[in-house]
Amino acid sequence: MNEKEIAEVRRSLRPEHHAVTTICGCYASATGEIIARFSETLGLMQEEEVEKYLAIFRKTLSGAPDRNLLDIAFSNDQVLSGEEYALLNTLKKSELTDSAALDRFFSAVTGALSMEENYLVLLTFNQYDVPYRASDGARVEDASGEMYSYLVCSV
């Protein structure tokens, strides 16, 4: 992703623009043991709580590309038969409703991290209409070129 695309994703995580419906997470011990898991619907949360979660996800995307935001490219082999790509794709396609995939994801994250104290892993799915641009480059607000969906994970 380039800076322009990152900025567009950050804008889509504003309280007045987001389409996030669910936030999933797990609380883990310093040793990587999952203590608790949760899945919360934003529609049932108070507005202040929703804003706090969205602020965390926006802050996750506040770095600079190639410095603290890394683009992890998947090779053709990984796309075709890679376990990591398949897991992320399953999570995205299921919009975080696949409980087994969430368990595998949280286990992989907590297994790969080494922390000095307990920590929280948050995961959300969002999608938005990519604005249509006319041939002269002008943005057409009432037309959509395609839907863009993505996952954001914060630790």
PDB file of C-alpha atoms in Angstrom:
ATOM      1  CA  MET A   1       0.000   0.000   0.000  1.00  0.00           C
ATOM      2  CA  ASN A   2       1.174   3.504  -0.688  1.00  0.00           C
ATOM      3  CA  GLU A   3       0.587   6.605   1.471  1.00  0.00           C
ATOM      4  CA  LYS A   4      -2.535   7.603  -0.465  1.00  0.00           C
ATOM      5  CA  GLU A   5      -4.134   4.174   0.018  1.00  0.00           C
ATOM      6  CA  ILE A   6      -3.226   4.124   3.713  1.00  0.00           C
ATOM      7  CA  ALA A   7      -4.794   7.564   4.156  1.00  0.00           C
ATOM      8  CA  GLU A   8      -7.988   6.326   2.455  1.00  0.00           C
ATOM      9  CA  VAL A   9      -8.177   3.334   4.810  1.00  0.00           C
ATOM     10  CA  ARG A  10      -7.579   5.605   7.829  1.00  0.00           C
ATOM     11  CA  ARG A  11     -10.426   7.885   6.670  1.00  0.00           C
ATOM     12  CA  SER A  12     -12.709   4.860   6.383  1.00  0.00           C
ATOM     13  CA  LEU A  13     -12.118   4.205  10.096  1.00  0.00           C
ATOM     14  CA  ARG A  14     -13.596   7.526  11.238  1.00  0.00           C
ATOM     15  CA  PRO A  15     -16.684   7.252  13.486  1.00  0.00           C
ATOM     16  CA  GLU A  16     -18.858   9.027  10.913  1.00  0.00           C
ATOM     17  CA  HIS A  17     -17.650   6.934   7.934  1.00  0.00           C
ATOM     18  CA  HIS A  18     -16.846   3.429   9.143  1.00  0.00           C
ATOM     19  CA  ALA A  19     -18.618   0.234   8.146  1.00  0.00           C
ATOM     20  CA  VAL A  20     -16.985  -1.858  10.884  1.00  0.00           C
ATOM     21  CA  THR A  21     -19.533  -4.169  12.470  1.00  0.00           C
ATOM     22  CA  THR A  22     -17.380  -6.434  14.623  1.00  0.00           C
ATOM     23  CA  ILE A  23     -14.146  -6.282  16.569  1.00  0.00           C
ATOM     24  CA  CYS A  24     -12.537  -9.530  17.641  1.00  0.00           C
ATOM     25  CA  GLY A  25      -9.704  -9.848  20.068  1.00  0.00           C
ATOM     26  CA  CYS A  26      -7.818 -11.860  22.571  1.00  0.00           C
ATOM     27  CA  TYR A  27      -6.034 -11.045  25.787  1.00  0.00           C
ATOM     28  CA  ALA A  28      -2.782 -12.948  26.145  1.00  0.00           C
ATOM     29  CA  SER A  29      -0.230 -13.459  28.871  1.00  0.00           C
ATOM     30  CA  ALA A  30       3.412 -12.493  28.461  1.00  0.00           C
ATOM     31  CA  THR A  31       4.129 -16.158  27.687  1.00  0.00           C
ATOM     32  CA  GLY A  32       1.664 -16.119  24.767  1.00  0.00           C
ATOM     33  CA  GLU A  33      -1.104 -18.065  26.465  1.00  0.00           C
ATOM     34  CA  ILE A  34      -4.539 -16.830  25.397  1.00  0.00           C
ATOM     35  CA  ILE A  35      -6.394 -15.844  28.565  1.00  0.00           C
ATOM     36  CA  ALA A  36      -9.641 -14.635  27.001  1.00  0.00           C
ATOM     37  CA  ARG A  37     -11.194 -14.156  23.576  1.00  0.00           C
ATOM     38  CA  PHE A  38     -14.004 -11.840  22.589  1.00  0.00           C
ATOM     39  CA  SER A  39     -16.060 -10.716  19.643  1.00  0.00           C
ATOM     40  CA  GLU A  40     -17.981  -7.462  20.047  1.00  0.00           C
ATOM     41  CA  THR A  41     -20.579  -5.883  17.802  1.00  0.00           C
ATOM     42  CA  LEU A  42     -20.048  -2.148  17.455  1.00  0.00           C
ATOM     43  CA  GLY A  43     -23.787  -1.526  17.243  1.00  0.00           C
ATOM     44  CA  LEU A  44     -24.141  -2.662  20.855  1.00  0.00           C
ATOM     45  CA  MET A  45     -21.276  -0.522  22.176  1.00  0.00           C
ATOM     46  CA  GLN A  46     -21.487   2.987  23.516  1.00  0.00           C
ATOM     47  CA  GLU A  47     -20.296   5.688  21.128  1.00  0.00           C
ATOM     48  CA  GLU A  48     -17.231   6.554  23.240  1.00  0.00           C
ATOM     49  CA  GLU A  49     -16.090   2.917  23.241  1.00  0.00           C
ATOM     50  CA  VAL A  50     -16.504   2.652  19.450  1.00  0.00           C
ATOM     51  CA  GLU A  51     -14.460   5.826  18.999  1.00  0.00           C
ATOM     52  CA  LYS A  52     -11.665   4.416  21.208  1.00  0.00           C
ATOM     53  CA  TYR A  53     -11.426   1.208  19.179  1.00  0.00           C
ATOM     54  CA  LEU A  54     -11.473   3.073  15.863  1.00  0.00           C
ATOM     55  CA  ALA A  55      -8.769   5.429  17.174  1.00  0.00           C
ATOM     56  CA  ILE A  56      -6.575   2.405  17.975  1.00  0.00           C
ATOM     57  CA  PHE A  57      -6.985   1.074  14.427  1.00  0.00           C
ATOM     58  CA  ARG A  58      -6.296   4.506  12.882  1.00  0.00           C
ATOM     59  CA  LYS A  59      -3.169   4.845  15.031  1.00  0.00           C
ATOM     60  CA  THR A  60      -2.052   1.416  13.819  1.00  0.00           C
ATOM     61  CA  LEU A  61      -1.995   2.894  10.306  1.00  0.00           C
ATOM     62  CA  SER A  62      -0.310   6.165  11.284  1.00  0.00           C
ATOM     63  CA  GLY A  63       3.240   5.155  10.440  1.00  0.00           C
ATOM     64  CA  ALA A  64       5.222   5.665   7.294  1.00  0.00           C
ATOM     65  CA  PRO A  65       5.409   3.002   4.571  1.00  0.00           C
ATOM     66  CA  ASP A  66       8.655   1.009   4.654  1.00  0.00           C
ATOM     67  CA  ARG A  67       9.561   2.438   8.082  1.00  0.00           C
ATOM     68  CA  ASN A  68       7.026   1.176  10.591  1.00  0.00           C
ATOM     69  CA  LEU A  69       4.342   0.062   8.114  1.00  0.00           C
ATOM     70  CA  LEU A  70       5.645  -2.904   6.201  1.00  0.00           C
ATOM     71  CA  ASP A  71       4.200  -4.283   2.993  1.00  0.00           C
ATOM     72  CA  ILE A  72       4.429  -8.053   3.193  1.00  0.00           C
ATOM     73  CA  ALA A  73       4.282  -9.473  -0.291  1.00  0.00           C
ATOM     74  CA  PHE A  74       3.100 -13.022  -0.895  1.00  0.00           C
ATOM     75  CA  SER A  75       4.783 -15.074  -3.599  1.00  0.00           C
ATOM     76  CA  ASN A  76       2.664 -16.888  -6.177  1.00  0.00           C
ATOM     77  CA  ASP A  77       3.315 -20.175  -4.358  1.00  0.00           C
ATOM     78  CA  GLN A  78       2.127 -18.690  -1.057  1.00  0.00           C
ATOM     79  CA  VAL A  79      -1.049 -17.379  -2.686  1.00  0.00           C
ATOM     80  CA  LEU A  80      -1.775 -20.759  -4.252  1.00  0.00           C
ATOM     81  CA  SER A  81      -0.921 -23.020  -1.328  1.00  0.00           C
ATOM     82  CA  GLY A  82       0.386 -20.945   1.582  1.00  0.00           C
ATOM     83  CA  GLU A  83      -1.193 -21.434   4.998  1.00  0.00           C
ATOM     84  CA  GLU A  84      -0.806 -17.774   6.064  1.00  0.00           C
ATOM     85  CA  TYR A  85      -2.415 -16.367   2.920  1.00  0.00           C
ATOM     86  CA  ALA A  86      -5.258 -18.882   3.108  1.00  0.00           C
ATOM     87  CA  LEU A  87      -5.913 -17.986   6.760  1.00  0.00           C
ATOM     88  CA  LEU A  88      -6.013 -14.235   6.072  1.00  0.00           C
ATOM     89  CA  ASN A  89      -8.221 -14.780   3.039  1.00  0.00           C
ATOM     90  CA  THR A  90     -10.615 -16.952   5.076  1.00  0.00           C
ATOM     91  CA  LEU A  91     -10.844 -14.275   7.765  1.00  0.00           C
ATOM     92  CA  LYS A  92     -11.526 -11.583   5.187  1.00  0.00           C
ATOM     93  CA  LYS A  93     -14.095 -13.580   3.206  1.00  0.00           C
ATOM     94  CA  SER A  94     -15.937 -14.640   6.373  1.00  0.00           C
ATOM     95  CA  GLU A  95     -15.874 -11.055   7.689  1.00  0.00           C
ATOM     96  CA  LEU A  96     -14.508 -12.486  10.982  1.00  0.00           C
ATOM     97  CA  THR A  97     -17.361 -14.949  11.500  1.00  0.00           C
ATOM     98  CA  ASP A  98     -15.225 -18.096  11.125  1.00  0.00           C
ATOM     99  CA  SER A  99     -14.428 -19.027  14.730  1.00  0.00           C
ATOM    100  CA  ALA A 100     -11.878 -21.718  13.830  1.00  0.00           C
ATOM    101  CA  ALA A 101      -9.963 -19.296  11.599  1.00  0.00           C
ATOM    102  CA  LEU A 102      -9.970 -16.689  14.382  1.00  0.00           C
ATOM    103  CA  ASP A 103      -8.569 -19.279  16.808  1.00  0.00           C
ATOM    104  CA  ARG A 104      -5.775 -20.151  14.352  1.00  0.00           C
ATOM    105  CA  PHE A 105      -5.011 -16.470  13.735  1.00  0.00           C
ATOM    106  CA  PHE A 106      -4.809 -15.551  17.419  1.00  0.00           C
ATOM    107  CA  SER A 107      -2.685 -18.638  18.139  1.00  0.00           C
ATOM    108  CA  ALA A 108      -0.303 -17.701  15.322  1.00  0.00           C
ATOM    109  CA  VAL A 109       0.008 -14.094  16.522  1.00  0.00           C
ATOM    110  CA  THR A 110       0.520 -14.964  20.182  1.00  0.00           C
ATOM    111  CA  GLY A 111       2.947 -17.739  19.248  1.00  0.00           C
ATOM    112  CA  ALA A 112       5.074 -15.318  17.219  1.00  0.00           C
ATOM    113  CA  LEU A 113       5.249 -12.547  19.814  1.00  0.00           C
ATOM    114  CA  SER A 114       7.523 -12.207  22.792  1.00  0.00           C
ATOM    115  CA  MET A 115       6.259  -9.596  25.245  1.00  0.00           C
ATOM    116  CA  GLU A 116       7.307  -8.644  28.757  1.00  0.00           C
ATOM    117  CA  GLU A 117       3.741  -8.261  30.031  1.00  0.00           C
ATOM    118  CA  ASN A 118       0.191  -9.239  29.119  1.00  0.00           C
ATOM    119  CA  TYR A 119      -1.172  -7.765  25.889  1.00  0.00           C
ATOM    120  CA  LEU A 120      -4.273  -7.383  23.763  1.00  0.00           C
ATOM    121  CA  VAL A 121      -4.635  -8.376  20.099  1.00  0.00           C
ATOM    122  CA  LEU A 122      -7.448  -6.620  18.211  1.00  0.00           C
ATOM    123  CA  LEU A 123      -8.701  -7.547  14.753  1.00  0.00           C
ATOM    124  CA  THR A 124     -11.366  -5.920  12.625  1.00  0.00           C
ATOM    125  CA  PHE A 125     -12.796  -6.194   9.145  1.00  0.00           C
ATOM    126  CA  ASN A 126     -14.007  -3.201   7.174  1.00  0.00           C
ATOM    127  CA  GLN A 127     -15.077  -2.454   3.637  1.00  0.00           C
ATOM    128  CA  TYR A 128     -15.918   0.653   1.711  1.00  0.00           C
ATOM    129  CA  ASP A 129     -16.843   1.808  -1.762  1.00  0.00           C
ATOM    130  CA  VAL A 130     -13.841   2.932  -3.757  1.00  0.00           C
ATOM    131  CA  PRO A 131     -14.864   6.292  -5.215  1.00  0.00           C
ATOM    132  CA  TYR A 132     -15.278   6.364  -8.968  1.00  0.00           C
ATOM    133  CA  ARG A 133     -13.100   8.834 -10.823  1.00  0.00           C
ATOM    134  CA  ALA A 134     -14.184  10.352 -14.119  1.00  0.00           C
ATOM    135  CA  SER A 135     -11.795  10.444 -17.061  1.00  0.00           C
ATOM    136  CA  ASP A 136     -10.740  13.980 -16.063  1.00  0.00           C
ATOM    137  CA  GLY A 137      -9.792  12.729 -12.577  1.00  0.00           C
ATOM    138  CA  ALA A 138     -12.776  14.286 -10.802  1.00  0.00           C
ATOM    139  CA  ARG A 139     -14.269  12.241  -7.965  1.00  0.00           C
ATOM    140  CA  VAL A 140     -17.885  11.187  -8.574  1.00  0.00           C
ATOM    141  CA  GLU A 141     -19.519  10.792  -5.158  1.00  0.00           C
ATOM    142  CA  ASP A 142     -22.641   8.861  -6.186  1.00  0.00           C
ATOM    143  CA  ALA A 143     -20.805   6.240  -8.246  1.00  0.00           C
ATOM    144  CA  SER A 144     -18.654   3.414  -6.987  1.00  0.00           C
ATOM    145  CA  GLY A 145     -15.920   1.659  -8.901  1.00  0.00           C
ATOM    146  CA  GLU A 146     -15.601  -1.328  -6.572  1.00  0.00           C
ATOM    147  CA  MET A 147     -15.715  -2.491  -2.966  1.00  0.00           C
ATOM    148  CA  TYR A 148     -12.442  -2.605  -1.047  1.00  0.00           C
ATOM    149  CA  SER A 149     -12.287  -4.843   2.000  1.00  0.00           C
ATOM    150  CA  TYR A 150      -9.461  -5.258   4.474  1.00  0.00           C
ATOM    151  CA  LEU A 151      -8.386  -6.486   7.886  1.00  0.00           C
ATOM    152  CA  VAL A 152      -6.566  -4.400  10.487  1.00  0.00           C
ATOM    153  CA  CYS A 153      -4.784  -6.004  13.418  1.00  0.00           C
ATOM    154  CA  SER A 154      -3.391  -4.099  16.406  1.00  0.00           C
ATOM    155  CA  VAL A 155      -1.313  -5.472  19.256  1.00  0.00           C
TER     156      VAL A 155
END
